[in-house]
Coordinates of C-alpha atoms and ligand atoms in Angstrom, one line a residue:
Chain A
M1 CA -123.1 -107.9 -53.4
Q2 CA -119.6 -109.5 -53.6
L3 CA -118.8 -109.1 -49.8
E4 CA -121.5 -111.6 -49.1
S5 CA -120.4 -114.6 -51.0
M6 CA -116.9 -114.2 -48.3
Y7 CA -119.2 -113.1 -45.2
Q8 CA -121.9 -115.6 -45.1
E9 CA -124.7 -115.2 -42.3
I10 CA -122.9 -118.5 -40.7
I11 CA -119.7 -117.4 -40.6
L12 CA -120.7 -113.7 -38.6
D13 CA -122.8 -115.8 -36.4
H14 CA -119.7 -118.1 -35.4
Y15 CA -117.8 -114.7 -34.9
R16 CA -120.3 -112.9 -32.9
D17 CA -120.7 -116.0 -30.9
P18 CA -117.6 -118.3 -30.8
H19 CA -117.7 -122.0 -30.0
G20 CA -115.5 -123.6 -27.6
R21 CA -113.2 -120.6 -26.8
G22 CA -110.9 -120.4 -24.0
L23 CA -107.8 -122.5 -23.3
R24 CA -109.1 -125.5 -21.2
E25 CA -107.0 -128.5 -19.5
P26 CA -105.8 -131.4 -20.2
Y27 CA -104.1 -131.0 -23.5
E28 CA -101.6 -133.1 -25.0
G29 CA -101.1 -130.7 -27.6
E30 CA -100.6 -127.1 -27.9
S31 CA -99.6 -124.9 -30.6
Y32 CA -98.6 -121.4 -31.6
Q33 CA -99.5 -119.4 -35.0
V34 CA -99.3 -116.2 -36.1
N35 CA -100.2 -114.6 -39.3
P36 CA -97.1 -112.3 -39.8
T37 CA -98.5 -110.2 -42.2
C38 CA -101.2 -109.0 -40.2
G39 CA -99.9 -110.1 -36.5
D40 CA -103.1 -112.4 -36.3
E41 CA -102.5 -115.4 -33.6
V42 CA -104.1 -118.3 -32.2
T43 CA -103.0 -121.0 -29.2
L44 CA -104.8 -123.8 -29.8
R45 CA -104.8 -127.1 -27.8
V46 CA -106.0 -130.7 -28.7
H47 CA -107.0 -133.0 -26.1
L48 CA -107.0 -136.8 -27.4
D49 CA -108.4 -140.0 -25.7
G50 CA -106.4 -142.4 -27.2
D51 CA -107.1 -141.9 -30.6
V52 CA -110.4 -139.3 -30.6
V53 CA -110.2 -135.8 -30.1
Q54 CA -112.3 -135.1 -26.7
D55 CA -111.5 -131.5 -26.9
V56 CA -110.1 -128.6 -29.0
S57 CA -109.8 -125.5 -27.0
Y58 CA -108.1 -121.9 -28.6
E59 CA -107.9 -118.6 -27.5
G60 CA -106.5 -115.5 -29.8
L61 CA -106.5 -112.6 -31.2
G62 CA -107.6 -111.9 -35.4
C63 CA -110.4 -111.1 -37.9
S64 CA -114.0 -112.3 -38.0
I65 CA -112.3 -114.6 -40.8
S66 CA -109.9 -116.3 -38.1
Q67 CA -112.0 -116.6 -35.3
A68 CA -115.3 -117.8 -37.0
S69 CA -113.0 -120.7 -38.9
Q70 CA -111.7 -121.5 -35.2
S71 CA -114.9 -122.1 -33.6
V72 CA -115.9 -124.4 -36.4
L73 CA -113.4 -126.3 -36.7
H74 CA -113.9 -126.7 -32.8
D75 CA -117.6 -128.0 -34.0
L76 CA -116.0 -130.2 -36.3
V77 CA -113.7 -132.3 -35.2
R78 CA -114.5 -132.8 -31.4
G79 CA -115.1 -136.5 -31.0
K80 CA -113.9 -137.2 -34.5
T81 CA -110.8 -139.9 -34.6
L82 CA -107.6 -138.4 -35.2
E83 CA -107.9 -140.1 -39.2
Q84 CA -111.2 -138.0 -39.6
T85 CA -109.7 -134.9 -38.5
L86 CA -106.8 -134.9 -40.8
A87 CA -109.3 -135.6 -43.5
I88 CA -111.5 -133.0 -42.6
G89 CA -108.1 -130.7 -42.4
A90 CA -107.3 -131.7 -45.6
D91 CA -110.6 -131.2 -46.9
F92 CA -111.0 -127.4 -45.5
L93 CA -107.8 -126.4 -47.6
T94 CA -109.2 -128.0 -50.3
L95 CA -112.3 -126.0 -50.1
I96 CA -110.2 -122.9 -49.5
Q97 CA -107.8 -123.4 -52.3
S98 CA -110.5 -123.7 -54.5
K99 CA -110.8 -120.4 -55.4
G100 CA -114.5 -119.9 -54.5
D101 CA -115.9 -122.8 -56.5
Q102 CA -119.3 -123.9 -55.4
A103 CA -119.0 -127.4 -56.8
V104 CA -116.1 -128.3 -54.4
A105 CA -118.0 -126.7 -52.0
D106 CA -120.7 -129.1 -52.3
S107 CA -118.8 -132.4 -53.2
L108 CA -117.8 -131.4 -49.4
E109 CA -120.5 -130.9 -47.3
E110 CA -120.9 -134.1 -45.9
S111 CA -117.8 -134.1 -44.6
L112 CA -117.2 -129.9 -43.6
D113 CA -120.7 -129.1 -42.9
D114 CA -121.3 -125.8 -41.9
A115 CA -117.4 -125.0 -42.5
V116 CA -118.2 -125.2 -46.4
A117 CA -119.9 -121.3 -46.0
F118 CA -116.1 -120.0 -45.9
V119 CA -115.8 -121.5 -49.7
G120 CA -116.2 -117.3 -50.7
V121 CA -112.8 -116.7 -48.6
G122 CA -110.8 -118.9 -51.2
K123 CA -111.5 -115.4 -53.6
Y124 CA -109.9 -113.2 -51.4
P125 CA -106.3 -114.5 -51.7
A126 CA -105.1 -111.9 -48.7
R127 CA -107.7 -114.0 -46.5
I128 CA -107.0 -116.9 -46.7
K129 CA -104.2 -117.4 -44.5
C130 CA -106.9 -116.3 -42.1
A131 CA -109.2 -118.8 -42.5
L132 CA -105.9 -121.3 -42.4
L133 CA -104.4 -120.0 -38.9
G134 CA -106.4 -122.3 -36.8
W135 CA -106.2 -125.5 -38.9
M136 CA -102.3 -125.1 -39.4
A137 CA -102.3 -125.0 -35.0
L138 CA -104.5 -127.9 -35.7
K139 CA -102.5 -129.9 -37.2
D140 CA -99.1 -129.0 -35.3
A141 CA -100.8 -129.6 -32.3
L142 CA -102.2 -132.9 -32.9
G143 CA -98.2 -133.8 -34.1
Q144 CA -97.2 -132.5 -30.9
A145 CA -100.1 -134.9 -29.0
R146 CA -99.1 -137.7 -31.0
I147 CA -95.2 -137.6 -30.2
I148 CA -96.4 -137.6 -26.5
Q149 CA -98.6 -140.4 -27.0
S150 CA -96.1 -142.9 -28.7
G151 CA -93.2 -141.4 -26.4
G152 CA -95.6 -142.9 -23.7
H153 CA -96.5 -146.0 -24.9
H154 CA -92.6 -146.5 -25.2
G155 CA -92.0 -145.6 -21.5
Chain B
M1 CA -90.4 -70.4 -52.6
S2 CA -93.7 -71.5 -53.3
L3 CA -95.7 -70.6 -56.5
A4 CA -98.7 -72.2 -55.4
V5 CA -100.9 -70.1 -57.5
D6 CA -103.7 -72.0 -56.6
F7 CA -103.4 -75.3 -55.3
D8 CA -106.5 -76.9 -57.0
V9 CA -107.3 -80.4 -56.3
E10 CA -109.3 -81.3 -59.1
T11 CA -106.8 -79.9 -61.8
I12 CA -104.3 -82.0 -59.9
R13 CA -106.5 -85.4 -59.8
K14 CA -106.5 -85.0 -63.7
D15 CA -102.8 -85.6 -63.8
F16 CA -103.3 -89.2 -62.1
P17 CA -105.2 -91.8 -64.5
I18 CA -105.6 -93.6 -61.9
L19 CA -108.0 -92.1 -59.9
E20 CA -110.1 -92.6 -62.9
R21 CA -110.7 -96.3 -62.3
R22 CA -113.6 -98.0 -61.5
L23 CA -113.8 -100.7 -59.2
A24 CA -115.8 -103.5 -59.1
D25 CA -119.9 -102.4 -58.7
D26 CA -118.4 -99.9 -60.8
R27 CA -117.4 -97.8 -57.5
P28 CA -114.8 -95.1 -58.3
L29 CA -111.5 -95.5 -56.5
V30 CA -111.0 -93.8 -53.2
Y31 CA -107.6 -94.0 -52.7
L32 CA -106.6 -93.9 -48.8
D33 CA -103.6 -95.4 -48.7
S34 CA -100.8 -93.0 -49.3
A35 CA -98.7 -93.5 -46.8
N36 CA -98.1 -96.9 -48.2
T37 CA -97.6 -95.4 -51.8
S38 CA -98.6 -92.7 -53.9
Q39 CA -100.2 -92.9 -56.7
K40 CA -98.1 -91.6 -60.0
P41 CA -99.1 -88.8 -62.3
R42 CA -99.1 -88.9 -65.8
Q43 CA -95.6 -86.9 -65.9
V44 CA -94.0 -89.6 -64.3
L45 CA -95.2 -92.1 -66.4
D46 CA -94.2 -90.3 -69.6
T47 CA -90.8 -90.0 -68.6
L48 CA -90.5 -93.6 -67.9
R49 CA -92.2 -94.8 -71.0
D50 CA -90.1 -91.7 -72.9
H51 CA -86.7 -93.3 -71.3
Y52 CA -87.6 -96.8 -72.1
E53 CA -88.8 -95.8 -76.3
Q54 CA -86.2 -93.3 -76.7
H55 CA -82.9 -93.3 -74.8
N56 CA -82.5 -96.7 -72.6
A57 CA -79.0 -97.8 -72.3
N58 CA -76.5 -98.3 -69.2
V59 CA -75.3 -95.8 -67.5
A60 CA -71.8 -94.7 -67.1
R61 CA -70.3 -97.7 -69.3
A62 CA -71.2 -97.0 -73.1
V63 CA -69.8 -94.2 -75.7
H64 CA -72.7 -94.0 -77.7
Q65 CA -75.4 -92.0 -77.6
L66 CA -77.8 -93.6 -76.3
G67 CA -75.8 -94.5 -73.1
E68 CA -74.6 -90.6 -72.7
E69 CA -78.4 -89.6 -73.2
A70 CA -79.3 -92.3 -70.6
T71 CA -76.1 -91.2 -68.2
A72 CA -77.4 -87.3 -68.7
A73 CA -80.7 -88.4 -67.7
F74 CA -79.8 -90.6 -64.7
E75 CA -76.8 -87.8 -63.5
A76 CA -79.3 -85.0 -63.7
A77 CA -81.9 -87.0 -61.3
R78 CA -79.1 -86.7 -59.0
D79 CA -79.1 -82.7 -59.4
K80 CA -82.8 -82.7 -58.9
L81 CA -82.5 -84.6 -55.8
A82 CA -80.1 -83.0 -54.3
A83 CA -82.0 -79.4 -54.7
F84 CA -85.2 -81.2 -53.8
V85 CA -83.5 -82.0 -50.5
K86 CA -81.2 -78.7 -50.4
A87 CA -77.9 -81.0 -50.4
P88 CA -75.4 -79.0 -50.1
S89 CA -73.5 -81.2 -52.8
R90 CA -74.8 -83.8 -55.5
D91 CA -72.2 -86.1 -54.7
E92 CA -74.6 -86.8 -51.5
I93 CA -77.6 -88.3 -53.2
I94 CA -76.9 -91.9 -53.3
F95 CA -79.5 -93.7 -55.3
T96 CA -80.8 -97.1 -53.4
R97 CA -83.4 -99.6 -53.9
G98 CA -85.3 -97.4 -51.5
V99 CA -85.3 -96.6 -47.8
T100 CA -85.1 -100.0 -46.4
E101 CA -82.0 -100.5 -48.5
G102 CA -80.5 -97.3 -47.3
L103 CA -80.6 -97.9 -43.5
N104 CA -79.2 -101.6 -44.5
L105 CA -76.7 -99.6 -46.1
V106 CA -76.1 -97.7 -43.0
A107 CA -76.0 -100.5 -40.7
N108 CA -74.1 -102.4 -42.5
V109 CA -71.0 -100.2 -43.1
L110 CA -70.8 -98.9 -39.4
A111 CA -69.6 -102.5 -38.7
W112 CA -66.8 -102.1 -41.1
A113 CA -66.2 -98.5 -40.8
D114 CA -62.8 -97.3 -39.3
P115 CA -62.8 -94.9 -35.9
P116 CA -64.6 -93.2 -35.0
Y117 CA -67.6 -94.1 -36.5
R118 CA -67.7 -98.1 -36.4
V119 CA -69.9 -99.8 -34.0
G120 CA -68.5 -102.4 -32.1
P121 CA -68.3 -104.1 -28.1
G122 CA -69.4 -101.7 -25.4
D123 CA -71.3 -99.3 -28.1
E124 CA -74.7 -98.6 -27.8
V125 CA -77.1 -98.0 -30.8
V126 CA -80.1 -95.8 -30.6
I127 CA -83.7 -96.2 -31.7
T128 CA -86.8 -95.4 -30.7
E129 CA -90.2 -97.6 -30.3
M130 CA -91.9 -96.0 -33.2
E131 CA -89.7 -97.5 -35.7
H132 CA -90.8 -98.8 -39.1
H133 CA -89.2 -102.2 -39.2
S134 CA -86.9 -101.5 -41.4
N135 CA -85.2 -99.1 -39.0
I136 CA -85.5 -101.9 -36.4
V137 CA -84.1 -105.0 -37.7
P138 CA -81.1 -103.6 -39.4
W139 CA -80.3 -102.1 -36.1
Q140 CA -80.6 -105.6 -34.4
L141 CA -78.5 -107.5 -37.1
L142 CA -75.7 -104.7 -36.7
T143 CA -75.7 -104.7 -32.4
Q144 CA -75.7 -108.6 -32.7
R145 CA -73.1 -109.3 -35.0
T146 CA -70.8 -106.6 -33.2
G147 CA -71.7 -106.8 -29.8
A148 CA -73.1 -103.3 -29.8
T149 CA -76.0 -103.0 -27.8
L150 CA -79.5 -101.6 -28.7
R151 CA -81.5 -99.3 -26.6
W152 CA -84.5 -97.3 -27.4
L153 CA -86.9 -94.4 -26.8
G154 CA -90.2 -95.0 -25.4
I155 CA -93.6 -93.4 -26.5
T156 CA -96.1 -91.3 -24.4
D157 CA -99.6 -92.0 -24.2
D158 CA -100.7 -89.5 -26.6
G159 CA -98.1 -90.8 -29.3
R160 CA -95.3 -88.2 -28.9
L161 CA -91.8 -89.5 -28.4
D162 CA -91.1 -89.9 -24.5
L163 CA -87.6 -87.3 -24.2
S164 CA -88.0 -87.1 -20.6
N165 CA -85.0 -89.5 -20.4
L166 CA -83.0 -88.3 -23.6
D167 CA -79.9 -87.6 -21.6
D168 CA -79.7 -91.2 -19.7
V169 CA -80.6 -93.3 -23.3
I170 CA -78.3 -91.1 -25.5
T171 CA -74.8 -91.1 -23.5
E172 CA -70.9 -91.3 -24.4
R173 CA -71.5 -94.5 -25.2
T174 CA -73.6 -93.9 -28.2
K175 CA -72.6 -94.6 -31.5
V176 CA -75.9 -93.9 -33.5
V177 CA -79.8 -92.3 -33.1
S178 CA -81.3 -93.4 -36.1
L179 CA -85.4 -92.4 -36.1
V180 CA -88.1 -92.0 -38.3
H181 CA -88.5 -88.0 -38.8
V182 CA -92.6 -88.6 -39.2
S183 CA -94.1 -91.8 -38.5
N184 CA -95.8 -93.4 -40.8
M185 CA -98.1 -95.5 -38.0
L186 CA -98.6 -92.4 -35.4
G187 CA -98.0 -90.0 -37.6
T188 CA -95.9 -87.7 -35.4
I189 CA -93.5 -85.3 -36.4
N190 CA -90.7 -86.0 -34.5
P191 CA -88.5 -82.8 -33.2
V192 CA -85.7 -84.5 -34.6
A193 CA -83.1 -80.9 -34.5
E194 CA -83.3 -81.6 -30.7
I195 CA -82.6 -84.9 -30.7
A196 CA -80.0 -84.5 -33.0
R197 CA -78.1 -82.4 -30.8
R198 CA -78.1 -84.3 -28.0
A199 CA -77.0 -86.8 -29.8
H200 CA -73.8 -84.5 -31.4
E201 CA -73.4 -83.1 -28.1
V202 CA -72.1 -87.3 -27.4
G203 CA -70.4 -87.6 -30.5
A204 CA -72.7 -90.1 -32.1
L205 CA -74.1 -89.8 -35.6
V206 CA -77.7 -89.3 -36.4
V207 CA -79.5 -91.2 -38.9
L208 CA -83.2 -90.1 -40.1
D209 CA -85.8 -92.3 -41.5
A210 CA -87.4 -89.8 -43.2
A211 CA -89.6 -92.0 -46.0
Q212 CA -93.0 -89.9 -44.6
A213 CA -91.2 -86.9 -44.3
V214 CA -89.6 -85.9 -47.8
P215 CA -92.9 -86.5 -49.2
Q216 CA -95.0 -84.0 -47.2
L217 CA -92.9 -81.5 -46.5
P218 CA -90.3 -79.2 -47.4
Y219 CA -87.2 -80.4 -47.0
D220 CA -83.8 -79.3 -46.1
V221 CA -81.3 -82.1 -45.6
T222 CA -79.1 -80.0 -43.5
A223 CA -81.7 -78.3 -41.0
T224 CA -82.8 -81.6 -40.2
G225 CA -79.4 -81.9 -38.0
A226 CA -79.0 -85.5 -39.4
D227 CA -75.9 -87.2 -40.7
L228 CA -77.0 -89.7 -42.8
L229 CA -81.1 -89.6 -43.9
G230 CA -82.9 -92.2 -46.3
F231 CA -86.3 -91.9 -48.5
T232 CA -88.0 -94.0 -50.4
G233 CA -89.4 -92.7 -54.3
H234 CA -92.5 -94.2 -54.2
K235 CA -93.9 -92.5 -51.6
M236 CA -93.4 -89.4 -53.2
L237 CA -95.1 -89.9 -56.8
G238 CA -91.8 -91.6 -57.8
P239 CA -91.3 -95.3 -59.5
T240 CA -91.2 -98.2 -57.1
G241 CA -87.3 -99.3 -56.5
I242 CA -85.8 -96.1 -56.4
G243 CA -84.8 -94.6 -52.9
V244 CA -82.2 -92.1 -51.9
L245 CA -79.7 -92.3 -49.0
W246 CA -78.1 -88.5 -48.2
G247 CA -74.9 -88.0 -46.5
R248 CA -72.9 -85.4 -45.3
R249 CA -70.1 -85.8 -47.8
D250 CA -67.1 -86.0 -45.1
L251 CA -68.9 -88.5 -44.2
L252 CA -69.6 -90.7 -46.7
A253 CA -66.0 -90.2 -48.1
A254 CA -65.0 -91.9 -44.8
L255 CA -67.2 -94.9 -45.1
P256 CA -66.3 -98.2 -46.7
P257 CA -68.5 -99.6 -49.6
F258 CA -71.3 -101.8 -48.6
H259 CA -72.0 -104.0 -52.0
G260 CA -69.0 -104.5 -54.2
G261 CA -69.1 -104.7 -57.8
G262 CA -69.3 -103.0 -61.1
E263 CA -69.1 -99.0 -60.7
M264 CA -68.5 -98.7 -57.5
I265 CA -64.5 -99.1 -57.8
E266 CA -61.3 -97.1 -58.9
D267 CA -59.2 -100.0 -59.2
V268 CA -59.6 -103.9 -59.1
R269 CA -56.8 -106.2 -59.0
M270 CA -57.0 -109.8 -58.3
E271 CA -56.2 -109.0 -54.8
R272 CA -57.8 -106.4 -54.1
S273 CA -59.3 -103.2 -55.2
T274 CA -59.4 -99.3 -54.4
Y275 CA -63.2 -97.8 -54.3
A276 CA -64.6 -94.6 -56.2
P277 CA -65.7 -91.6 -54.0
P278 CA -69.3 -91.2 -53.4
P279 CA -71.8 -91.3 -54.5
H280 CA -70.9 -94.2 -56.4
R281 CA -68.3 -96.3 -53.9
F282 CA -72.4 -97.4 -52.6
E283 CA -73.6 -97.6 -56.1
A284 CA -72.5 -101.0 -56.8
G285 CA -73.9 -102.6 -60.1
T286 CA -76.8 -101.6 -63.0
P287 CA -78.9 -99.0 -60.9
P288 CA -82.3 -98.3 -61.6
I289 CA -81.7 -95.8 -63.8
A290 CA -85.7 -95.7 -65.3
Q291 CA -86.7 -95.5 -61.7
A292 CA -84.0 -92.6 -60.8
I293 CA -85.0 -90.4 -63.8
G294 CA -89.0 -91.1 -62.9
L295 CA -87.9 -89.9 -59.7
G296 CA -86.4 -86.9 -61.1
A297 CA -89.4 -86.1 -62.8
A298 CA -91.9 -86.5 -59.4
A299 CA -89.2 -84.3 -57.8
D300 CA -89.9 -81.7 -60.8
Y301 CA -93.6 -82.4 -60.5
L302 CA -93.9 -81.5 -56.5
S303 CA -91.7 -78.5 -57.0
A304 CA -93.7 -77.3 -59.3
L305 CA -96.7 -77.5 -56.9
G306 CA -94.2 -75.8 -54.4
M307 CA -93.8 -78.2 -51.1
D308 CA -95.5 -75.8 -49.0
A309 CA -98.8 -76.0 -50.8
V310 CA -98.3 -79.5 -50.5
A311 CA -97.9 -79.8 -46.8
A312 CA -100.7 -77.0 -46.7
H313 CA -102.9 -79.0 -48.4
E314 CA -101.9 -82.4 -46.2
R315 CA -102.7 -80.5 -43.4
E316 CA -105.9 -79.4 -44.0
I317 CA -107.1 -82.8 -45.3
T318 CA -105.6 -84.1 -42.2
A319 CA -107.1 -82.2 -39.7
Y320 CA -110.4 -82.5 -41.6
A321 CA -110.1 -86.5 -41.8
L322 CA -109.2 -86.0 -37.7
E323 CA -112.4 -83.9 -37.2
R324 CA -114.5 -86.5 -39.5
L325 CA -113.1 -89.4 -38.0
Q326 CA -113.3 -88.6 -34.2
A327 CA -117.1 -87.8 -34.1
I328 CA -117.4 -91.3 -35.2
P329 CA -118.6 -93.6 -31.8
D330 CA -115.9 -95.9 -30.9
V331 CA -113.1 -94.9 -33.2
K332 CA -110.1 -94.3 -31.5
I333 CA -107.3 -92.7 -33.2
I334 CA -103.5 -93.9 -32.1
G335 CA -101.2 -90.9 -32.1
P336 CA -102.0 -87.0 -31.8
T337 CA -105.7 -85.9 -32.6
T338 CA -104.6 -82.6 -33.9
V339 CA -102.3 -81.3 -37.0
Q340 CA -99.7 -79.8 -34.4
D341 CA -96.7 -81.7 -35.2
R342 CA -98.1 -84.1 -37.1
G343 CA -98.1 -85.8 -40.7
G344 CA -101.0 -87.0 -42.9
A345 CA -101.4 -90.9 -41.6
I346 CA -103.9 -91.7 -39.2
S347 CA -104.4 -94.5 -37.7
F348 CA -107.1 -96.0 -35.5
T349 CA -109.2 -99.2 -33.9
F350 CA -112.9 -99.3 -34.6
G351 CA -115.0 -100.7 -31.6
S352 CA -113.8 -104.0 -31.4
L353 CA -113.9 -104.6 -34.7
H354 CA -110.5 -106.3 -36.8
P355 CA -108.7 -103.5 -39.5
H356 CA -109.2 -106.6 -42.2
D357 CA -112.7 -106.4 -41.8
I358 CA -112.8 -103.1 -41.5
G359 CA -110.9 -102.8 -44.9
Q360 CA -112.9 -105.5 -46.5
V361 CA -116.1 -103.4 -46.1
L362 CA -114.2 -100.4 -46.9
D363 CA -113.3 -101.9 -49.9
S364 CA -116.4 -103.2 -52.0
Y365 CA -117.0 -99.3 -51.6
G366 CA -114.2 -98.8 -53.4
I367 CA -112.1 -97.5 -50.2
A368 CA -108.6 -98.5 -50.1
V369 CA -106.9 -98.3 -46.4
R370 CA -104.5 -100.4 -44.6
G371 CA -105.1 -102.6 -42.0
G372 CA -102.1 -104.2 -39.9
H373 CA -99.5 -103.6 -38.1
H374 CA -98.4 -101.4 -40.9
C375 CA -94.8 -102.9 -40.5
A376 CA -94.8 -101.3 -36.9
K377 CA -95.6 -103.9 -34.4
P378 CA -93.7 -102.4 -31.5
V379 CA -96.0 -99.1 -31.7
H380 CA -98.8 -101.6 -31.8
R381 CA -97.7 -103.4 -29.0
R382 CA -96.8 -100.1 -27.3
F383 CA -100.9 -99.4 -27.5
G384 CA -101.8 -102.5 -26.5
V385 CA -103.5 -103.3 -29.9
P386 CA -102.2 -106.1 -32.6
A387 CA -103.1 -104.4 -35.6
S388 CA -104.9 -101.1 -36.7
T389 CA -106.6 -99.5 -39.7
R390 CA -105.0 -96.9 -41.3
A391 CA -105.9 -93.7 -43.6
S392 CA -103.6 -91.5 -45.5
G393 CA -104.0 -89.2 -47.8
Y394 CA -101.7 -86.8 -50.1
L395 CA -102.0 -84.0 -52.6
Y396 CA -104.8 -85.6 -54.6
T397 CA -107.1 -86.0 -51.6
T398 CA -110.5 -83.9 -51.2
R399 CA -112.2 -83.2 -48.8
A400 CA -115.5 -85.9 -50.3
E401 CA -112.9 -88.7 -50.4
I402 CA -112.8 -88.4 -46.3
D403 CA -116.6 -88.2 -46.3
A404 CA -117.0 -91.4 -48.2
L405 CA -114.6 -92.8 -45.3
A406 CA -116.5 -91.8 -42.3
D407 CA -120.0 -93.3 -44.2
G408 CA -118.2 -96.0 -45.3
L409 CA -117.3 -97.0 -41.6
E410 CA -120.9 -96.5 -40.6
Q411 CA -121.6 -99.2 -43.5
V412 CA -119.0 -101.5 -41.8
R413 CA -120.8 -100.8 -37.9
R414 CA -123.9 -101.8 -39.6
F415 CA -122.3 -105.1 -41.4
F416 CA -121.4 -106.2 -38.8
G417 CA -123.7 -105.2 -35.9
L418 CA -120.9 -103.7 -34.0
R419 CA -122.1 -103.5 -30.3
Ligands
PLP1 C1 -91.7 -94.9 -41.7 C2 -91.0 -95.6 -43.1 N1 -90.1 -96.3 -43.0 C3 -89.6 -97.2 -43.7 C4 -90.6 -97.6 -44.8 C5 -90.1 -98.8 -46.1 O1 -90.0 -98.3 -47.3 P1 -89.9 -99.3 -48.2 O2 -90.2 -100.3 -48.1 O3 -90.2 -98.2 -49.8 O4 -88.2 -98.8 -48.3 C6 -91.5 -97.0 -44.6 C7 -93.0 -97.2 -45.9 O5 -93.3 -98.6 -45.9 C8 -91.9 -96.0 -44.0 O6 -93.2 -95.7 -43.8

């Protein structure tokens, strides 16, 4: 059935048992994002140590796709450098925008790991925003953290 | 009066080509999203096609035969809509793009109207917490721009308007009371005549959002107590892009124009213009001609069935849906749980599951419901939920479709392993 191409077991597992949920201190960047069509929301924080993403913590309301996507995000980017994190984010966007192309998913497996399970979401235009909500918050929070960091450097 | 010799849903369904559609996996369509938009009968579709194929021309500007035919059909639609809602005069029917435009029209012209209608600093506008965004945002814009104050009536736990402080909220300062007649989220039918009485006591205008009411109930604009009232064609079997703003004739005559353009004028000079009387004063530019004619056909269709019969069917199907849904563990209905003073939209939550997920699994069975905030965020916030799932039937909805929804929800439970 078509439904299982979106709701892959890995996604349902992350939904039922999300990793790294809850807001934590310390953090240098925080972003609140809302999906205006359904009212889903997320608050996401990043904690950087130099160039490394030490922690991503998040809390919010949303459907299984948005919740699972945030859980996967947490697993993927923790311990990565800023540059790696932005690259992973770009790859996730490519995956979601591939309209469900399995070849694209296969080519991104190394970068995205479990997150390639989201490939099926790309076939459901109404759900793309759900999958991207946390990633938009991540990008925004990282931007803020970097401003704070560079502000810090200059005194 | 109702000629409902027999209101046979199966016969009615044959008029709706889309109800024969097969969806993915060859599932029949179970359309339970009629509060969002209704499906269209062949009679409306044929009218649209006939207009474009045989009579298409602009209205009120052409002396040629097609122009005359189009104008006659367009104005005949105005007559039909006037009769459908028992408007005392055809000149009280203003064609709009939909209820959203109608409400924006009212909220805009009240900023420019002469006394006593003008809304300005120190004045108050009263709405309610159960409004659709289209009856909130235009009033926020008006009050913010004019220095007036926006106030609202709250909602009780069982989904009724809280009228306990009615006399404190609607006061001598109130210039406008604007509220929904039938809620698109809770389903509640509001006691509009009672509220209108209080509003008129203090000299306020009463505006009704009748988007869900006119499609479902036998309607008499005068009996509602409203001074102005809007509804939308696409929820009552008509095309999109057309709606009606009804207003009391003397009131419309005293209000200034909204949009400026062709057809709304009496005379135009380079320095200034004078304006046509209502309804044309409020219909600038080429109107949605085919859509208005199509809406006239929709009114004919509903009248032939009899709105008493349509309303009786809506009640019956809603009662059945309320009963079936309430029997499902973890389903919680938001809004009145009996058909007493209740329309056909049923919003509910299902355990901790998200409406997107519920809707997606139901969709895989061909069942179309709405999931989200239904353009009514404040009422969701009032009940402490970000979103809900909404099922809404109409005159073509069968008990079997309600059964399909109930079965579908059990599939949803299984799929997500609802805890
Ligand atoms: C109660 C109510 N008001 C207003 C609207 C807005 O209607 P439209 O988008 O057709 O202008 C709707 C429908 O979405 C509604 O249900």
